[in-house]
Amino acid sequence: MNLPDPRHFKNIVVLTGAGVSAESGLRTFRDNNGLWREYRVEELATPEAFTKNPKLVHAFYNSRRHTLLQSAKANKAHFALANFESTFEGNFLLVTQNVDNLHEQAGSKNPHHLHGELLRARCGLCEHSVDIEGDLTCQSICRHCGGIGAMRPDIVWFGEMPQQLELIEPALSRCDLFVSIGTSGTVYPAAGFLRLAKTNGAITVELNLEASANSGFFDYCSLGLASDVLPNFFHTA
Ligand code: OAD
């Protein structure tokens, strides 16, 4: 079945997941080499984990920040999205579950980071957030309120509200094309975006290495490496 041509739509929402950054050397979560195969979510990615063992949580995110800054570069998939957006005349919203900055690196204008950003920190006392590149520790001081020890990665942990839903959900309700890329479709609310878009009449496309949990509900599906599939789909090859 031929895939639809995104240039023929007016309102596009794209959702990306860890698969889009896999070829940049950043580990996914649930594949064989995925982070959640090695580490326990409950010990690293919940507010309770941070209260119980902040040192361990800081070490995990500090290490991921190091990898991102030292070795990860945007790949062909990130560039395909950015290049398409730069010439597309309709409305284009890029929503990412990824906490890296590789969409920005490729030139995407305003990716919405549903699950927060590794290169930002937030004070648990005053909620002020700032850009960071170095390590966070249990002694980090908030530049805004001066509080000590409450700085945390600006990451959405399990049990917390994803960011910018108030902008994303209306866009999903009015989009005519929804494209899901490199995500296993297991974490809500992102996993529910397909249904919201479809209910409102959008054509839905999955681009992924393997069929996701929701694959059967998409109108179209193309499987392969993001760096191969995206330049073809978005006509940027
Ligand atoms: P997952 O690890 O659950 O899924 C990654 C998806 O990418 C899988 O469907 C793979 O088949 C696919 N994939 C792997 N390599 C690929 C490649 N080169 N090209 C295309 N696809 C590829 O990651 P997410 O779905 O992003 O949340 O996970 C969602 C959320 O769960 C994450 O944002 C994170 C995690 O817990 C938080 O930390 C809050």
mmCIF file of C-alpha atoms and ligand atoms in Angstrom:
data_model
loop_
_atom_site.group_PDB
_atom_site.id
_atom_site.type_symbol
_atom_site.label_atom_id
_atom_site.label_comp_id
_atom_site.label_asym_id
_atom_site.label_seq_id
_atom_site.Cartn_x
_atom_site.Cartn_y
_atom_site.Cartn_z
ATOM 1 C CA MET A 1 0.000 0.000 0.000
ATOM 2 C CA ASN A 2 1.456 3.400 -0.997
ATOM 3 C CA LEU A 3 2.036 5.734 1.911
ATOM 4 C CA PRO A 4 0.262 9.107 1.811
ATOM 5 C CA ASP A 5 2.324 12.134 0.725
ATOM 6 C CA PRO A 6 2.653 14.508 3.707
ATOM 7 C CA ARG A 7 2.960 17.500 1.344
ATOM 8 C CA HIS A 8 -0.724 17.049 0.488
ATOM 9 C CA PHE A 9 -1.939 17.775 4.045
ATOM 10 C CA LYS A 10 -2.577 21.031 5.868
ATOM 11 C CA ASN A 11 -2.213 20.235 9.576
ATOM 12 C CA ILE A 12 0.392 17.690 10.584
ATOM 13 C CA VAL A 13 1.277 16.421 14.042
ATOM 14 C CA VAL A 14 4.372 14.215 14.368
ATOM 15 C CA LEU A 15 5.137 12.247 17.531
ATOM 16 C CA THR A 16 8.660 10.887 17.964
ATOM 17 C CA GLY A 17 10.101 8.425 20.451
ATOM 18 C CA ALA A 18 13.469 6.947 21.347
ATOM 19 C CA GLY A 19 13.736 5.106 18.004
ATOM 20 C CA VAL A 20 14.422 8.360 16.167
ATOM 21 C CA SER A 21 17.575 8.915 18.267
ATOM 22 C CA ALA A 22 18.721 5.277 18.356
ATOM 23 C CA GLU A 23 21.016 5.715 15.348
ATOM 24 C CA SER A 24 22.618 8.677 17.128
ATOM 25 C CA GLY A 25 23.809 6.231 19.774
ATOM 26 C CA LEU A 26 21.190 7.000 22.428
ATOM 27 C CA ARG A 27 19.653 3.902 23.950
ATOM 28 C CA THR A 28 15.922 3.248 23.639
ATOM 29 C CA PHE A 29 13.961 2.015 26.663
ATOM 30 C CA ARG A 30 12.329 -1.277 25.781
ATOM 31 C CA ASP A 31 14.410 -2.815 22.985
ATOM 32 C CA ASN A 32 16.890 -5.588 23.870
ATOM 33 C CA ASN A 33 19.564 -3.038 24.707
ATOM 34 C CA GLY A 34 16.999 -0.644 26.218
ATOM 35 C CA LEU A 35 17.565 1.323 29.439
ATOM 36 C CA TRP A 36 14.567 -0.233 31.187
ATOM 37 C CA ARG A 37 16.027 -3.696 30.497
ATOM 38 C CA GLU A 38 19.035 -2.763 32.634
ATOM 39 C CA TYR A 39 17.611 -0.344 35.207
ATOM 40 C CA ARG A 40 14.426 -0.332 37.264
ATOM 41 C CA VAL A 41 11.977 2.486 36.523
ATOM 42 C CA GLU A 42 10.887 2.502 40.183
ATOM 43 C CA GLU A 43 14.436 3.287 41.323
ATOM 44 C CA LEU A 44 15.204 6.033 38.816
ATOM 45 C CA ALA A 45 12.205 7.611 37.177
ATOM 46 C CA THR A 46 9.610 8.414 39.824
ATOM 47 C CA PRO A 47 9.302 11.271 42.364
ATOM 48 C CA GLU A 48 9.444 8.628 45.112
ATOM 49 C CA ALA A 49 12.784 7.339 43.795
ATOM 50 C CA PHE A 50 14.196 10.879 43.900
ATOM 51 C CA THR A 51 13.029 11.352 47.496
ATOM 52 C CA LYS A 52 14.465 7.992 48.521
ATOM 53 C CA ASN A 53 17.807 8.083 46.712
ATOM 54 C CA PRO A 54 18.522 11.424 45.008
ATOM 55 C CA LYS A 55 22.201 10.545 44.547
ATOM 56 C CA LEU A 56 21.360 7.505 42.434
ATOM 57 C CA VAL A 57 18.799 9.424 40.357
ATOM 58 C CA HIS A 58 21.259 12.279 39.751
ATOM 59 C CA ALA A 59 23.968 9.790 38.711
ATOM 60 C CA PHE A 60 21.620 8.196 36.137
ATOM 61 C CA TYR A 61 20.600 11.486 34.506
ATOM 62 C CA ASN A 62 24.113 12.996 34.775
ATOM 63 C CA SER A 63 25.442 10.010 32.876
ATOM 64 C CA ARG A 64 22.776 10.314 30.163
ATOM 65 C CA ARG A 65 23.521 14.067 29.874
ATOM 66 C CA HIS A 66 27.237 13.289 29.433
ATOM 67 C CA THR A 67 26.517 10.784 26.657
ATOM 68 C CA LEU A 68 24.238 13.259 24.909
ATOM 69 C CA LEU A 69 26.724 16.127 25.063
ATOM 70 C CA GLN A 70 29.840 14.115 24.335
ATOM 71 C CA SER A 71 28.813 11.746 21.609
ATOM 72 C CA ALA A 72 25.296 12.153 20.212
ATOM 73 C CA LYS A 73 24.754 13.957 16.921
ATOM 74 C CA ALA A 74 21.494 14.417 15.040
ATOM 75 C CA ASN A 75 21.006 11.742 12.382
ATOM 76 C CA LYS A 76 19.290 11.609 8.963
ATOM 77 C CA ALA A 77 15.887 11.076 10.590
ATOM 78 C CA HIS A 78 16.126 14.290 12.646
ATOM 79 C CA PHE A 79 17.275 16.184 9.544
ATOM 80 C CA ALA A 80 14.448 14.782 7.411
ATOM 81 C CA LEU A 81 11.901 16.166 9.871
ATOM 82 C CA ALA A 82 13.596 19.550 10.148
ATOM 83 C CA ASN A 83 14.009 19.881 6.378
ATOM 84 C CA PHE A 84 10.400 18.953 5.719
ATOM 85 C CA GLU A 85 9.183 21.475 8.307
ATOM 86 C CA SER A 86 11.269 24.247 6.757
ATOM 87 C CA THR A 87 9.502 23.977 3.383
ATOM 88 C CA PHE A 88 6.031 22.822 4.451
ATOM 89 C CA GLU A 89 3.417 25.543 4.065
ATOM 90 C CA GLY A 90 0.784 24.140 6.438
ATOM 91 C CA ASN A 91 0.795 23.798 10.220
ATOM 92 C CA PHE A 92 3.400 21.416 11.572
ATOM 93 C CA LEU A 93 3.715 20.403 15.207
ATOM 94 C CA LEU A 94 6.562 18.179 16.341
ATOM 95 C CA VAL A 95 5.980 16.470 19.685
ATOM 96 C CA THR A 96 8.774 14.365 21.097
ATOM 97 C CA GLN A 97 8.908 12.010 24.032
ATOM 98 C CA ASN A 98 12.688 12.291 23.842
ATOM 99 C CA VAL A 99 14.611 14.278 26.410
ATOM 100 C CA ASP A 100 17.609 14.815 24.116
ATOM 101 C CA ASN A 101 18.124 17.961 22.007
ATOM 102 C CA LEU A 102 18.744 16.264 18.666
ATOM 103 C CA HIS A 103 15.633 17.650 16.942
ATOM 104 C CA GLU A 104 16.851 21.152 17.840
ATOM 105 C CA GLN A 105 20.364 20.245 16.667
ATOM 106 C CA ALA A 106 18.943 19.278 13.250
ATOM 107 C CA GLY A 107 17.071 22.578 12.994
ATOM 108 C CA SER A 108 13.520 21.702 14.056
ATOM 109 C CA LYS A 109 11.935 25.000 15.070
ATOM 110 C CA ASN A 110 10.016 24.284 18.221
ATOM 111 C CA PRO A 111 9.826 20.629 19.249
ATOM 112 C CA HIS A 112 7.478 20.118 22.175
ATOM 113 C CA HIS A 113 9.187 17.986 24.798
ATOM 114 C CA LEU A 114 6.377 16.000 26.361
ATOM 115 C CA HIS A 115 8.680 14.264 28.860
ATOM 116 C CA GLY A 116 10.979 17.189 29.631
ATOM 117 C CA GLU A 117 14.604 17.847 28.700
ATOM 118 C CA LEU A 118 17.940 16.472 29.893
ATOM 119 C CA LEU A 119 19.590 19.848 29.370
ATOM 120 C CA ARG A 120 17.262 21.601 31.803
ATOM 121 C CA ALA A 121 16.995 21.482 35.587
ATOM 122 C CA ARG A 122 14.142 22.562 37.820
ATOM 123 C CA CYS A 123 14.009 23.598 41.456
ATOM 124 C CA GLY A 124 11.611 21.470 43.479
ATOM 125 C CA LEU A 125 11.070 24.409 45.867
ATOM 126 C CA CYS A 126 10.278 27.341 43.562
ATOM 127 C CA GLU A 127 9.734 25.427 40.259
ATOM 128 C CA HIS A 128 12.116 27.758 38.401
ATOM 129 C CA SER A 129 13.820 25.941 35.525
ATOM 130 C CA VAL A 130 17.172 26.663 33.880
ATOM 131 C CA ASP A 131 19.452 25.349 31.107
ATOM 132 C CA ILE A 132 22.229 23.065 32.330
ATOM 133 C CA GLU A 133 25.125 21.202 30.809
ATOM 134 C CA GLY A 134 27.006 20.067 33.931
ATOM 135 C CA ASP A 135 26.114 17.609 36.671
ATOM 136 C CA LEU A 136 23.352 18.017 39.220
ATOM 137 C CA THR A 137 24.130 16.947 42.773
ATOM 138 C CA CYS A 138 22.355 16.844 46.121
ATOM 139 C CA GLN A 139 24.149 20.120 46.905
ATOM 140 C CA SER A 140 23.139 22.004 43.746
ATOM 141 C CA ILE A 141 21.806 25.480 44.497
ATOM 142 C CA CYS A 142 18.822 27.068 42.775
ATOM 143 C CA ARG A 143 19.957 30.281 41.043
ATOM 144 C CA HIS A 144 16.467 31.704 41.497
ATOM 145 C CA CYS A 145 15.473 31.060 45.137
ATOM 146 C CA GLY A 146 18.841 29.995 46.580
ATOM 147 C CA GLY A 147 17.375 26.700 47.859
ATOM 148 C CA ILE A 148 19.911 23.913 48.325
ATOM 149 C CA GLY A 149 19.429 20.271 47.392
ATOM 150 C CA ALA A 150 16.098 20.482 45.562
ATOM 151 C CA MET A 151 17.415 20.881 42.011
ATOM 152 C CA ARG A 152 16.220 17.989 39.853
ATOM 153 C CA PRO A 153 16.386 17.052 36.182
ATOM 154 C CA ASP A 154 13.508 18.731 34.328
ATOM 155 C CA ILE A 155 12.255 15.308 33.290
ATOM 156 C CA VAL A 156 8.690 14.059 33.577
ATOM 157 C CA TRP A 157 8.823 11.022 35.830
ATOM 158 C CA PHE A 158 6.199 8.298 36.011
ATOM 159 C CA GLY A 159 3.235 9.615 37.972
ATOM 160 C CA GLU A 160 3.851 13.237 36.869
ATOM 161 C CA MET A 161 1.972 15.340 34.306
ATOM 162 C CA PRO A 162 3.554 15.490 30.841
ATOM 163 C CA GLN A 163 4.441 18.974 29.615
ATOM 164 C CA GLN A 164 2.549 21.165 27.116
ATOM 165 C CA LEU A 165 -0.510 18.914 26.741
ATOM 166 C CA GLU A 166 -2.677 22.041 26.613
ATOM 167 C CA LEU A 167 -1.043 22.894 23.256
ATOM 168 C CA ILE A 168 -0.700 19.394 21.914
ATOM 169 C CA GLU A 169 -4.218 18.060 22.398
ATOM 170 C CA PRO A 170 -5.977 20.827 20.416
ATOM 171 C CA ALA A 171 -3.471 20.328 17.580
ATOM 172 C CA LEU A 172 -4.228 16.591 17.572
ATOM 173 C CA SER A 173 -7.951 17.312 17.422
ATOM 174 C CA ARG A 174 -7.594 19.401 14.259
ATOM 175 C CA CYS A 175 -4.753 17.631 12.422
ATOM 176 C CA ASP A 176 -5.422 15.858 9.115
ATOM 177 C CA LEU A 177 -2.217 13.766 9.322
ATOM 178 C CA PHE A 178 -0.733 12.156 12.410
ATOM 179 C CA VAL A 179 2.656 10.438 12.122
ATOM 180 C CA SER A 180 4.108 8.330 14.932
ATOM 181 C CA ILE A 181 7.834 7.605 14.662
ATOM 182 C CA GLY A 182 10.114 5.284 16.645
ATOM 183 C CA THR A 183 7.932 4.763 19.670
ATOM 184 C CA SER A 184 6.632 1.545 21.193
ATOM 185 C CA GLY A 185 3.303 3.235 21.960
ATOM 186 C CA THR A 186 3.218 1.953 25.520
ATOM 187 C CA VAL A 187 3.400 5.139 27.608
ATOM 188 C CA TYR A 188 0.310 7.328 28.044
ATOM 189 C CA PRO A 189 -0.774 9.956 27.245
ATOM 190 C CA ALA A 190 1.437 9.769 24.106
ATOM 191 C CA ALA A 191 0.103 6.290 23.323
ATOM 192 C CA GLY A 192 -3.411 7.800 23.202
ATOM 193 C CA PHE A 193 -2.545 10.498 20.616
ATOM 194 C CA LEU A 194 -3.318 8.053 17.790
ATOM 195 C CA ARG A 195 -6.858 7.599 19.012
ATOM 196 C CA LEU A 196 -7.457 11.312 19.522
ATOM 197 C CA ALA A 197 -6.227 12.141 16.021
ATOM 198 C CA LYS A 198 -8.141 9.268 14.414
ATOM 199 C CA THR A 199 -11.399 10.094 16.176
ATOM 200 C CA ASN A 200 -11.185 13.554 14.673
ATOM 201 C CA GLY A 201 -10.672 12.212 11.156
ATOM 202 C CA ALA A 202 -6.893 12.352 10.672
ATOM 203 C CA ILE A 203 -5.021 9.909 8.463
ATOM 204 C CA THR A 204 -2.581 8.052 10.720
ATOM 205 C CA VAL A 205 0.860 6.660 9.844
ATOM 206 C CA GLU A 206 3.350 4.638 11.853
ATOM 207 C CA LEU A 207 7.062 4.692 10.910
ATOM 208 C CA ASN A 208 8.981 2.310 13.143
ATOM 209 C CA LEU A 209 11.612 -0.396 13.206
ATOM 210 C CA GLU A 210 9.079 -2.952 14.421
ATOM 211 C CA ALA A 211 5.318 -2.814 14.608
ATOM 212 C CA SER A 212 4.294 -1.134 17.874
ATOM 213 C CA ALA A 213 1.584 -2.190 20.304
ATOM 214 C CA ASN A 214 -0.903 0.057 18.453
ATOM 215 C CA SER A 215 0.225 -0.821 14.959
ATOM 216 C CA GLY A 216 -3.039 -2.380 13.833
ATOM 217 C CA PHE A 217 -4.921 0.857 14.510
ATOM 218 C CA PHE A 218 -2.834 3.001 12.136
ATOM 219 C CA ASP A 219 -4.079 3.515 8.572
ATOM 220 C CA TYR A 220 -0.549 3.023 7.187
ATOM 221 C CA CYS A 221 2.637 1.511 8.551
ATOM 222 C CA SER A 222 6.177 1.452 7.180
ATOM 223 C CA LEU A 223 8.864 -0.535 8.981
ATOM 224 C CA GLY A 224 12.613 0.094 8.830
ATOM 225 C CA LEU A 225 15.388 2.248 10.247
ATOM 226 C CA ALA A 226 14.261 5.824 10.872
ATOM 227 C CA SER A 227 17.265 7.088 8.865
ATOM 228 C CA ASP A 228 15.994 5.169 5.795
ATOM 229 C CA VAL A 229 12.249 5.528 6.172
ATOM 230 C CA LEU A 230 11.966 9.217 7.125
ATOM 231 C CA PRO A 231 13.884 10.803 4.213
ATOM 232 C CA ASN A 232 11.684 8.782 1.826
ATOM 233 C CA PHE A 233 8.405 9.493 3.571
ATOM 234 C CA PHE A 234 9.084 13.223 3.929
ATOM 235 C CA HIS A 235 10.589 13.509 0.395
ATOM 236 C CA THR A 236 13.825 14.978 1.701
ATOM 237 C CA ALA A 237 16.149 12.193 0.450
HETATM 238 P P1 OAD B 1 10.739 2.544 23.537
HETATM 239 O O1 OAD B 1 12.092 2.047 23.910
HETATM 240 O O2 OAD B 1 9.594 2.041 24.336
HETATM 241 O O3 OAD B 1 10.452 2.214 22.011
HETATM 242 C C1 OAD B 1 11.393 2.513 21.022
HETATM 243 C C2 OAD B 1 10.808 2.195 19.672
HETATM 244 O O4 OAD B 1 11.737 2.595 18.679
HETATM 245 C C3 OAD B 1 10.520 0.705 19.437
HETATM 246 O O5 OAD B 1 9.231 0.567 18.849
HETATM 247 C C4 OAD B 1 11.624 0.281 18.442
HETATM 248 O O6 OAD B 1 11.178 -0.730 17.539
HETATM 249 C C5 OAD B 1 11.873 1.580 17.710
HETATM 250 N N1 OAD B 1 13.223 1.703 17.140
HETATM 251 C C6 OAD B 1 14.412 1.294 17.646
HETATM 252 N N2 OAD B 1 15.426 1.629 16.833
HETATM 253 C C7 OAD B 1 14.879 2.279 15.769
HETATM 254 C C8 OAD B 1 15.398 2.876 14.574
HETATM 255 N N3 OAD B 1 16.696 2.893 14.299
HETATM 256 N N4 OAD B 1 14.511 3.442 13.709
HETATM 257 C C9 OAD B 1 13.181 3.438 13.964
HETATM 258 N N5 OAD B 1 12.635 2.893 15.071
HETATM 259 C C10 OAD B 1 13.471 2.327 15.962
HETATM 260 O O7 OAD B 1 10.821 4.148 23.562
HETATM 261 P P2 OAD B 1 9.615 5.198 23.620
HETATM 262 O O8 OAD B 1 8.414 4.669 22.942
HETATM 263 O O9 OAD B 1 10.167 6.486 23.158
HETATM 264 O O10 OAD B 1 9.635 8.191 29.282
HETATM 265 O O11 OAD B 1 9.360 5.267 25.170
HETATM 266 C C11 OAD B 1 8.369 6.143 25.665
HETATM 267 C C12 OAD B 1 8.772 6.660 27.019
HETATM 268 O O12 OAD B 1 9.074 5.558 27.875
HETATM 269 C C13 OAD B 1 10.052 7.468 27.044
HETATM 270 O O13 OAD B 1 9.867 8.826 26.678
HETATM 271 C C14 OAD B 1 10.497 7.362 28.465
HETATM 272 C C15 OAD B 1 10.249 5.882 28.682
HETATM 273 O O14 OAD B 1 9.986 5.505 29.986
HETATM 274 C C16 OAD B 1 10.097 8.742 30.404
HETATM 275 O O15 OAD B 1 11.234 8.598 30.791
HETATM 276 C C17 OAD B 1 9.067 9.542 31.123
#
